[in-house]
Amino acid sequence: MERGSVLTQAPFHDAGPALTCLRDEVIAGLSRRPKALSPKLLYDDTGSRIFEVICELPEYYPARTESAILAQHAGSIGEMVGSGCVLVEPGAGSCRKIEHLLDALAPQAYVPVDIAGTHVRAAAERLRADYPAVPVSAVCADFGQLDLLDGLVPEGRRVLFFPGSTIGNFEPAEVVAFLQATRRFVGTGGGLLIGVDLKKPSARLNAAYNDAQGVTAAFNLNVLTRINRELDGNFDGDRFYHRAFFSEHLGRVEMHLVSKQFQQVSVGGHRFAFGPGESIHTENSYKYTVGGFREIGRRAGFEPQGVWTDPEQLFSVHFFSVPDLHIAAERDNLPER
């Protein structure tokens, strides 16, 4: 695929959530018992930049392991996915992982989608300069509503690229619903190429989310800075600390921001009381087995195809295809197992 060095501007569509929606979501989350915020709030432009640093940390195995899988197996992935698709990447961030696959997939178009608009726009422009033969158009949007992307994606056979084990942020019931929505979005003949983190000893997981340099802590605490800036909050980040741990029972890593003391915080005119040790649950990261995730794909109406892993079995990349629509419709009505 031809590459160039002249910067060109990628088309950009801003369909990001309104500030009022963000405010309502934060107020609702802090009103819950226990308090919780959506992990998507971690990814403003600052949070996205911090996450790029996390991906380079020695403790954080997922990013480099998945990148190695994509680089090593790009040829076989390309053969299975097929060339000439319209490639859509929700949560694209810096668009680095897709670079391992663009030559092998030769897509007719690439559409990175991210809630951090400035960040994904800059990444799309860089990618467009490096791969001028691939039409690139970036979208700022909450990818949880795939139907909003329909009018922003070119015509053609769709393949959704969903790396980074972002699927681990979803609750188990939400995973099936999201995969079903994905199946409808890509349609018959389309597919899903998805990265999934695998179950492993808790020590490895706890180290990955509690790095020695404190970068993950800064990433987590940045959500309070964002709330202060965008929603007229008055959080004092020094009065909270980052806590992350793997729950064997639930099969997930949890991230929390824990209050160090009794305190009251105001957000958008609403006041919230915190006791010492009370936390805001900011993220889950569920871990799966290869077979278990393939079965979830089947329940969502996909046909599991290839799966690629690393030698240590730390991470997996799956390709699911969409069978005939009448078969998929029947599967939607199957009782949950």
mmCIF file of C-alpha atoms in Angstrom:
data_model
loop_
_atom_site.group_PDB
_atom_site.id
_atom_site.type_symbol
_atom_site.label_atom_id
_atom_site.label_comp_id
_atom_site.label_asym_id
_atom_site.label_seq_id
_atom_site.Cartn_x
_atom_site.Cartn_y
_atom_site.Cartn_z
ATOM 1 C CA MET A 1 0.000 0.000 0.000
ATOM 2 C CA GLU A 2 1.337 3.390 -0.986
ATOM 3 C CA ARG A 3 2.564 5.613 1.834
ATOM 4 C CA GLY A 4 3.315 9.308 1.800
ATOM 5 C CA SER A 5 4.765 12.004 3.991
ATOM 6 C CA VAL A 6 2.574 15.003 3.083
ATOM 7 C CA LEU A 7 -0.004 15.870 5.737
ATOM 8 C CA THR A 8 -3.599 15.920 4.521
ATOM 9 C CA GLN A 9 -6.710 16.693 6.527
ATOM 10 C CA ALA A 10 -9.023 13.781 7.233
ATOM 11 C CA PRO A 11 -12.771 14.480 7.194
ATOM 12 C CA PHE A 12 -14.096 14.808 10.743
ATOM 13 C CA HIS A 13 -17.623 14.402 12.105
ATOM 14 C CA ASP A 14 -18.462 15.607 15.610
ATOM 15 C CA ALA A 15 -21.340 13.557 17.002
ATOM 16 C CA GLY A 16 -20.072 13.620 20.586
ATOM 17 C CA PRO A 17 -22.466 13.656 23.543
ATOM 18 C CA ALA A 18 -23.728 17.047 24.712
ATOM 19 C CA LEU A 19 -22.407 18.499 27.954
ATOM 20 C CA THR A 20 -25.881 18.223 29.497
ATOM 21 C CA CYS A 21 -25.873 14.467 28.841
ATOM 22 C CA LEU A 22 -22.459 14.162 30.480
ATOM 23 C CA ARG A 23 -23.651 16.158 33.500
ATOM 24 C CA ASP A 24 -26.790 14.052 33.925
ATOM 25 C CA GLU A 25 -24.776 10.841 33.653
ATOM 26 C CA VAL A 26 -22.224 11.963 36.270
ATOM 27 C CA ILE A 27 -24.888 13.176 38.703
ATOM 28 C CA ALA A 28 -26.812 9.909 38.331
ATOM 29 C CA GLY A 29 -23.649 7.884 38.891
ATOM 30 C CA LEU A 30 -22.633 9.779 42.016
ATOM 31 C CA SER A 31 -26.190 9.446 43.372
ATOM 32 C CA ARG A 32 -26.019 5.646 43.242
ATOM 33 C CA ARG A 33 -25.120 3.381 46.141
ATOM 34 C CA PRO A 34 -22.326 2.462 45.645
ATOM 35 C CA LYS A 35 -21.187 5.459 43.593
ATOM 36 C CA ALA A 36 -20.036 4.667 40.041
ATOM 37 C CA LEU A 37 -19.038 6.410 36.828
ATOM 38 C CA SER A 38 -18.888 5.086 33.272
ATOM 39 C CA PRO A 39 -15.364 4.159 32.124
ATOM 40 C CA LYS A 40 -15.867 6.240 28.981
ATOM 41 C CA LEU A 41 -15.493 9.333 31.194
ATOM 42 C CA LEU A 42 -11.839 8.407 31.670
ATOM 43 C CA TYR A 43 -11.140 9.148 27.999
ATOM 44 C CA ASP A 44 -11.141 12.876 27.497
ATOM 45 C CA ASP A 45 -8.182 14.190 25.492
ATOM 46 C CA THR A 46 -5.946 14.256 28.585
ATOM 47 C CA GLY A 47 -7.023 10.794 29.695
ATOM 48 C CA SER A 48 -6.416 9.422 26.207
ATOM 49 C CA ARG A 49 -2.876 10.797 26.233
ATOM 50 C CA ILE A 50 -2.206 9.298 29.663
ATOM 51 C CA PHE A 51 -3.543 5.951 28.461
ATOM 52 C CA GLU A 52 -1.006 5.972 25.634
ATOM 53 C CA VAL A 53 1.705 6.187 28.298
ATOM 54 C CA ILE A 54 0.109 3.298 30.196
ATOM 55 C CA CYS A 55 0.320 1.169 27.056
ATOM 56 C CA GLU A 56 4.123 1.536 27.123
ATOM 57 C CA LEU A 57 4.554 0.550 30.787
ATOM 58 C CA PRO A 58 6.387 -2.711 31.548
ATOM 59 C CA GLU A 59 3.566 -3.953 33.777
ATOM 60 C CA TYR A 60 0.818 -3.317 31.221
ATOM 61 C CA TYR A 61 0.986 -6.431 29.036
ATOM 62 C CA PRO A 62 -2.329 -6.095 27.064
ATOM 63 C CA ALA A 63 -1.317 -3.394 24.570
ATOM 64 C CA ARG A 64 2.058 -4.789 23.546
ATOM 65 C CA THR A 65 0.786 -8.387 23.539
ATOM 66 C CA GLU A 66 -2.159 -7.575 21.295
ATOM 67 C CA SER A 67 0.045 -5.498 18.983
ATOM 68 C CA ALA A 68 2.466 -8.426 18.690
ATOM 69 C CA ILE A 69 -0.406 -10.779 17.816
ATOM 70 C CA LEU A 70 -1.694 -8.414 15.122
ATOM 71 C CA ALA A 71 1.769 -7.902 13.645
ATOM 72 C CA GLN A 72 2.670 -11.594 13.639
ATOM 73 C CA HIS A 73 -0.649 -12.827 12.231
ATOM 74 C CA ALA A 74 -1.570 -9.926 9.950
ATOM 75 C CA GLY A 75 -1.389 -12.159 6.881
ATOM 76 C CA SER A 76 -3.726 -14.856 8.171
ATOM 77 C CA ILE A 77 -6.063 -12.246 9.659
ATOM 78 C CA GLY A 78 -6.190 -10.520 6.274
ATOM 79 C CA GLU A 79 -6.984 -13.778 4.505
ATOM 80 C CA MET A 80 -9.841 -14.543 6.876
ATOM 81 C CA VAL A 81 -11.334 -11.029 7.071
ATOM 82 C CA GLY A 82 -10.909 -10.349 3.351
ATOM 83 C CA SER A 83 -9.838 -7.199 1.563
ATOM 84 C CA GLY A 84 -11.837 -4.166 0.479
ATOM 85 C CA CYS A 85 -14.057 -3.798 3.534
ATOM 86 C CA VAL A 86 -15.190 -0.617 5.221
ATOM 87 C CA LEU A 87 -13.237 -0.817 8.457
ATOM 88 C CA VAL A 88 -14.797 0.892 11.496
ATOM 89 C CA GLU A 89 -12.861 1.141 14.770
ATOM 90 C CA PRO A 90 -14.805 2.248 17.867
ATOM 91 C CA GLY A 91 -12.615 3.584 20.673
ATOM 92 C CA ALA A 92 -9.793 4.049 18.176
ATOM 93 C CA GLY A 93 -7.732 6.434 20.324
ATOM 94 C CA SER A 94 -4.315 6.891 18.700
ATOM 95 C CA CYS A 95 -5.121 4.466 15.809
ATOM 96 C CA ARG A 96 -1.792 2.680 16.356
ATOM 97 C CA LYS A 97 -3.002 -0.927 16.305
ATOM 98 C CA ILE A 98 -4.732 -0.666 12.948
ATOM 99 C CA GLU A 99 -1.362 0.093 11.356
ATOM 100 C CA HIS A 100 -0.449 -3.583 11.781
ATOM 101 C CA LEU A 101 -3.387 -4.559 9.557
ATOM 102 C CA LEU A 102 -3.905 -1.889 6.897
ATOM 103 C CA ASP A 103 -1.589 -3.485 4.356
ATOM 104 C CA ALA A 104 -3.105 -6.946 4.896
ATOM 105 C CA LEU A 105 -6.736 -5.779 4.873
ATOM 106 C CA ALA A 106 -6.456 -3.079 2.168
ATOM 107 C CA PRO A 107 -9.779 -1.550 3.245
ATOM 108 C CA GLN A 108 -11.761 0.675 0.896
ATOM 109 C CA ALA A 109 -12.248 3.062 3.850
ATOM 110 C CA TYR A 110 -11.240 3.365 7.498
ATOM 111 C CA VAL A 111 -13.430 5.144 10.079
ATOM 112 C CA PRO A 112 -11.893 5.623 13.547
ATOM 113 C CA VAL A 113 -14.433 6.559 16.233
ATOM 114 C CA ASP A 114 -13.596 7.937 19.666
ATOM 115 C CA ILE A 115 -15.231 10.014 22.375
ATOM 116 C CA ALA A 116 -12.058 12.153 22.617
ATOM 117 C CA GLY A 117 -12.566 14.214 19.455
ATOM 118 C CA THR A 118 -9.329 16.205 19.309
ATOM 119 C CA HIS A 119 -7.289 13.084 19.990
ATOM 120 C CA VAL A 120 -8.887 10.891 17.304
ATOM 121 C CA ARG A 121 -8.888 13.714 14.751
ATOM 122 C CA ALA A 122 -5.124 14.176 15.107
ATOM 123 C CA ALA A 123 -4.572 10.418 14.878
ATOM 124 C CA ALA A 124 -6.696 10.200 11.722
ATOM 125 C CA GLU A 125 -4.740 12.974 10.040
ATOM 126 C CA ARG A 126 -1.454 11.251 10.847
ATOM 127 C CA LEU A 127 -2.766 7.962 9.498
ATOM 128 C CA ARG A 128 -4.116 9.601 6.351
ATOM 129 C CA ALA A 129 -0.652 11.024 5.650
ATOM 130 C CA ASP A 130 0.998 7.627 6.154
ATOM 131 C CA TYR A 131 -1.602 5.710 4.112
ATOM 132 C CA PRO A 132 -2.892 8.105 1.409
ATOM 133 C CA ALA A 133 -4.477 5.242 -0.545
ATOM 134 C CA VAL A 134 -6.952 4.601 2.294
ATOM 135 C CA PRO A 135 -9.816 7.108 2.686
ATOM 136 C CA VAL A 136 -9.907 8.010 6.406
ATOM 137 C CA SER A 137 -12.718 9.908 8.132
ATOM 138 C CA ALA A 138 -12.743 10.359 11.909
ATOM 139 C CA VAL A 139 -15.846 10.526 14.090
ATOM 140 C CA CYS A 140 -16.213 11.898 17.614
ATOM 141 C CA ALA A 141 -18.998 9.830 19.170
ATOM 142 C CA ASP A 142 -20.014 7.517 21.984
ATOM 143 C CA PHE A 143 -19.611 4.155 20.256
ATOM 144 C CA GLY A 144 -22.195 2.630 22.588
ATOM 145 C CA GLN A 145 -24.783 3.889 20.076
ATOM 146 C CA LEU A 146 -23.645 2.277 16.839
ATOM 147 C CA ASP A 147 -26.856 3.218 15.039
ATOM 148 C CA LEU A 148 -25.734 6.861 15.149
ATOM 149 C CA LEU A 149 -22.778 5.947 12.923
ATOM 150 C CA ASP A 150 -24.862 4.569 10.043
ATOM 151 C CA GLY A 151 -25.009 7.815 8.102
ATOM 152 C CA LEU A 152 -21.334 8.568 8.755
ATOM 153 C CA VAL A 153 -19.893 5.312 7.379
ATOM 154 C CA PRO A 154 -19.372 4.772 3.628
ATOM 155 C CA GLU A 155 -21.303 2.078 1.777
ATOM 156 C CA GLY A 156 -19.658 -1.320 1.561
ATOM 157 C CA ARG A 157 -19.081 -4.535 3.486
ATOM 158 C CA ARG A 158 -18.483 -3.521 7.081
ATOM 159 C CA VAL A 159 -15.977 -4.975 9.521
ATOM 160 C CA LEU A 160 -15.787 -3.619 13.056
ATOM 161 C CA PHE A 161 -12.297 -3.607 14.591
ATOM 162 C CA PHE A 162 -12.585 -3.511 18.397
ATOM 163 C CA PRO A 163 -9.132 -4.013 19.955
ATOM 164 C CA GLY A 164 -7.750 -3.369 23.432
ATOM 165 C CA SER A 165 -10.193 -5.661 25.250
ATOM 166 C CA THR A 166 -12.499 -2.673 25.609
ATOM 167 C CA ILE A 167 -15.250 -5.284 25.604
ATOM 168 C CA GLY A 168 -14.038 -6.090 29.134
ATOM 169 C CA ASN A 169 -15.496 -2.774 30.345
ATOM 170 C CA PHE A 170 -19.012 -4.088 29.671
ATOM 171 C CA GLU A 171 -21.062 -6.016 32.196
ATOM 172 C CA PRO A 172 -21.712 -9.617 31.054
ATOM 173 C CA ALA A 173 -25.327 -8.916 30.013
ATOM 174 C CA GLU A 174 -24.198 -5.791 28.168
ATOM 175 C CA VAL A 175 -21.622 -7.772 26.176
ATOM 176 C CA VAL A 176 -24.279 -9.843 24.397
ATOM 177 C CA ALA A 177 -26.387 -6.734 23.715
ATOM 178 C CA PHE A 178 -23.394 -4.849 22.302
ATOM 179 C CA LEU A 179 -22.358 -7.779 20.107
ATOM 180 C CA GLN A 180 -25.925 -8.091 18.816
ATOM 181 C CA ALA A 181 -25.919 -4.377 17.991
ATOM 182 C CA THR A 182 -22.565 -4.863 16.258
ATOM 183 C CA ARG A 183 -23.958 -7.744 14.234
ATOM 184 C CA ARG A 184 -26.846 -5.589 13.072
ATOM 185 C CA PHE A 185 -24.479 -2.698 12.288
ATOM 186 C CA VAL A 186 -22.121 -4.722 10.085
ATOM 187 C CA GLY A 187 -24.912 -6.791 8.489
ATOM 188 C CA THR A 188 -24.799 -10.039 6.552
ATOM 189 C CA GLY A 189 -21.360 -10.643 5.103
ATOM 190 C CA GLY A 190 -19.776 -8.308 7.654
ATOM 191 C CA GLY A 191 -17.613 -9.198 10.574
ATOM 192 C CA LEU A 192 -16.096 -8.329 13.936
ATOM 193 C CA LEU A 193 -12.367 -8.451 14.708
ATOM 194 C CA ILE A 194 -12.065 -8.097 18.475
ATOM 195 C CA GLY A 195 -9.324 -8.197 21.099
ATOM 196 C CA VAL A 196 -10.135 -10.028 24.340
ATOM 197 C CA ASP A 197 -7.969 -10.233 27.459
ATOM 198 C CA LEU A 198 -7.684 -13.705 28.966
ATOM 199 C CA LYS A 199 -7.885 -14.991 32.515
ATOM 200 C CA LYS A 200 -4.528 -15.337 34.258
ATOM 201 C CA PRO A 201 -2.994 -15.300 37.752
ATOM 202 C CA SER A 202 -4.178 -12.359 39.856
ATOM 203 C CA ALA A 203 -0.625 -11.142 40.559
ATOM 204 C CA ARG A 204 -0.106 -10.370 36.853
ATOM 205 C CA LEU A 205 -3.416 -8.529 36.660
ATOM 206 C CA ASN A 206 -2.952 -6.540 39.856
ATOM 207 C CA ALA A 207 0.490 -5.384 38.701
ATOM 208 C CA ALA A 208 -0.890 -4.280 35.322
ATOM 209 C CA TYR A 209 -3.432 -1.944 36.920
ATOM 210 C CA ASN A 210 -1.179 -0.692 39.756
ATOM 211 C CA ASP A 211 2.017 0.309 37.955
ATOM 212 C CA ALA A 212 5.039 1.374 39.999
ATOM 213 C CA GLN A 213 5.199 4.822 38.377
ATOM 214 C CA GLY A 214 1.624 5.691 39.302
ATOM 215 C CA VAL A 215 0.548 6.420 35.725
ATOM 216 C CA THR A 216 -2.643 4.382 36.034
ATOM 217 C CA ALA A 217 -3.448 6.253 39.240
ATOM 218 C CA ALA A 218 -3.051 9.563 37.373
ATOM 219 C CA PHE A 219 -5.295 8.227 34.591
ATOM 220 C CA ASN A 220 -7.996 7.305 37.084
ATOM 221 C CA LEU A 221 -7.752 10.571 39.071
ATOM 222 C CA ASN A 222 -7.951 12.610 35.861
ATOM 223 C CA VAL A 223 -11.701 11.903 35.734
ATOM 224 C CA LEU A 224 -12.105 14.173 38.778
ATOM 225 C CA THR A 225 -10.158 16.935 37.030
ATOM 226 C CA ARG A 226 -12.403 16.516 34.004
ATOM 227 C CA ILE A 227 -15.557 16.806 36.118
ATOM 228 C CA ASN A 228 -14.190 19.958 37.755
ATOM 229 C CA ARG A 229 -13.364 21.501 34.391
ATOM 230 C CA GLU A 230 -16.449 20.558 32.405
ATOM 231 C CA LEU A 231 -19.191 20.261 35.031
ATOM 232 C CA ASP A 232 -18.355 22.908 37.626
ATOM 233 C CA GLY A 233 -17.157 20.336 40.163
ATOM 234 C CA ASN A 234 -14.912 20.974 43.154
ATOM 235 C CA PHE A 235 -13.226 17.596 43.689
ATOM 236 C CA ASP A 236 -9.855 17.744 45.441
ATOM 237 C CA GLY A 237 -7.802 14.979 43.845
ATOM 238 C CA ASP A 238 -5.457 14.898 46.836
ATOM 239 C CA ARG A 239 -8.346 13.648 48.956
ATOM 240 C CA PHE A 240 -8.806 10.513 46.838
ATOM 241 C CA TYR A 241 -6.522 7.631 45.945
ATOM 242 C CA HIS A 242 -6.509 5.037 43.161
ATOM 243 C CA ARG A 243 -7.346 1.430 44.020
ATOM 244 C CA ALA A 244 -7.400 -1.456 41.555
ATOM 245 C CA PHE A 245 -7.713 -5.173 42.245
ATOM 246 C CA PHE A 246 -8.707 -8.433 40.595
ATOM 247 C CA SER A 247 -11.871 -10.090 41.880
ATOM 248 C CA GLU A 248 -11.548 -13.859 41.422
ATOM 249 C CA HIS A 249 -15.244 -14.344 42.161
ATOM 250 C CA LEU A 250 -16.415 -11.898 39.483
ATOM 251 C CA GLY A 251 -13.571 -12.515 37.024
ATOM 252 C CA ARG A 252 -12.761 -8.836 36.619
ATOM 253 C CA VAL A 253 -10.325 -6.109 37.548
ATOM 254 C CA GLU A 254 -12.051 -3.218 39.313
ATOM 255 C CA MET A 255 -10.797 0.376 39.449
ATOM 256 C CA HIS A 256 -11.957 2.748 42.173
ATOM 257 C CA LEU A 257 -11.266 6.232 43.460
ATOM 258 C CA VAL A 258 -11.341 6.025 47.258
ATOM 259 C CA SER A 259 -12.069 8.921 49.588
ATOM 260 C CA LYS A 260 -9.385 9.440 52.234
ATOM 261 C CA GLN A 261 -11.713 11.290 54.641
ATOM 262 C CA PHE A 262 -15.165 12.647 55.335
ATOM 263 C CA GLN A 263 -15.873 15.253 52.678
ATOM 264 C CA GLN A 264 -18.585 16.909 50.604
ATOM 265 C CA VAL A 265 -18.230 17.547 46.892
ATOM 266 C CA SER A 266 -20.333 19.696 44.577
ATOM 267 C CA VAL A 267 -20.968 18.885 40.900
ATOM 268 C CA GLY A 268 -23.265 21.018 38.765
ATOM 269 C CA GLY A 269 -25.079 22.376 41.820
ATOM 270 C CA HIS A 270 -25.569 18.917 43.407
ATOM 271 C CA ARG A 271 -23.777 17.975 46.630
ATOM 272 C CA PHE A 272 -22.420 14.513 47.403
ATOM 273 C CA ALA A 273 -21.107 13.259 50.741
ATOM 274 C CA PHE A 274 -18.214 10.803 51.027
ATOM 275 C CA GLY A 275 -17.139 8.851 54.065
ATOM 276 C CA PRO A 276 -13.552 7.679 54.604
ATOM 277 C CA GLY A 277 -12.983 4.590 52.478
ATOM 278 C CA GLU A 278 -16.041 5.220 50.309
ATOM 279 C CA SER A 279 -15.240 4.849 46.635
ATOM 280 C CA ILE A 280 -16.356 5.777 43.141
ATOM 281 C CA HIS A 281 -16.265 2.678 40.950
ATOM 282 C CA THR A 282 -14.761 3.947 37.675
ATOM 283 C CA GLU A 283 -14.028 0.859 35.581
ATOM 284 C CA ASN A 284 -14.343 -2.906 35.270
ATOM 285 C CA SER A 285 -12.161 -5.043 33.050
ATOM 286 C CA TYR A 286 -13.584 -8.550 32.693
ATOM 287 C CA LYS A 287 -11.291 -11.388 31.652
ATOM 288 C CA TYR A 288 -12.385 -14.355 29.529
ATOM 289 C CA THR A 289 -11.352 -17.744 28.236
ATOM 290 C CA VAL A 290 -11.066 -18.299 24.491
ATOM 291 C CA GLY A 291 -13.841 -20.864 24.451
ATOM 292 C CA GLY A 292 -16.057 -18.809 26.728
ATOM 293 C CA PHE A 293 -15.859 -15.748 24.515
ATOM 294 C CA ARG A 294 -16.473 -17.729 21.339
ATOM 295 C CA GLU A 295 -19.667 -19.035 22.951
ATOM 296 C CA ILE A 296 -20.748 -15.470 23.790
ATOM 297 C CA GLY A 297 -20.230 -14.589 20.124
ATOM 298 C CA ARG A 298 -22.495 -17.462 19.090
ATOM 299 C CA ARG A 299 -25.199 -16.326 21.517
ATOM 300 C CA ALA A 300 -25.054 -12.874 19.934
ATOM 301 C CA GLY A 301 -25.690 -14.322 16.479
ATOM 302 C CA PHE A 302 -22.123 -14.404 15.139
ATOM 303 C CA GLU A 303 -20.283 -17.339 13.630
ATOM 304 C CA PRO A 304 -16.875 -17.674 15.375
ATOM 305 C CA GLN A 305 -14.058 -18.033 12.851
ATOM 306 C CA GLY A 306 -10.342 -17.606 13.587
ATOM 307 C CA VAL A 307 -8.686 -16.890 16.915
ATOM 308 C CA TRP A 308 -5.081 -15.831 17.463
ATOM 309 C CA THR A 309 -3.160 -15.766 20.754
ATOM 310 C CA ASP A 310 0.353 -15.151 22.061
ATOM 311 C CA PRO A 311 2.649 -17.965 23.316
ATOM 312 C CA GLU A 312 1.830 -17.207 26.978
ATOM 313 C CA GLN A 313 -1.928 -17.205 26.322
ATOM 314 C CA LEU A 314 -2.260 -13.740 27.836
ATOM 315 C CA PHE A 315 -4.459 -12.212 25.134
ATOM 316 C CA SER A 316 -6.618 -13.261 22.206
ATOM 317 C CA VAL A 317 -7.886 -11.776 18.942
ATOM 318 C CA HIS A 318 -11.105 -13.225 17.494
ATOM 319 C CA PHE A 319 -12.816 -12.893 14.139
ATOM 320 C CA PHE A 320 -16.569 -13.398 14.044
ATOM 321 C CA SER A 321 -18.627 -13.378 10.842
ATOM 322 C CA VAL A 322 -22.351 -12.765 10.350
ATOM 323 C CA PRO A 323 -24.419 -15.718 9.114
ATOM 324 C CA ASP A 324 -27.708 -15.476 7.194
ATOM 325 C CA LEU A 325 -30.054 -12.969 8.778
ATOM 326 C CA HIS A 326 -32.848 -15.458 9.467
ATOM 327 C CA ILE A 327 -30.434 -17.629 11.453
ATOM 328 C CA ALA A 328 -29.238 -14.615 13.423
ATOM 329 C CA ALA A 329 -32.836 -13.564 14.140
ATOM 330 C CA GLU A 330 -33.617 -16.989 15.521
ATOM 331 C CA ARG A 331 -30.579 -16.828 17.797
ATOM 332 C CA ASP A 332 -31.697 -13.488 19.224
ATOM 333 C CA ASN A 333 -34.754 -15.308 20.594
ATOM 334 C CA LEU A 334 -32.854 -18.135 22.257
ATOM 335 C CA PRO A 335 -33.099 -18.205 26.065
ATOM 336 C CA GLU A 336 -29.951 -17.018 27.831
ATOM 337 C CA ARG A 337 -27.766 -19.942 28.943
#
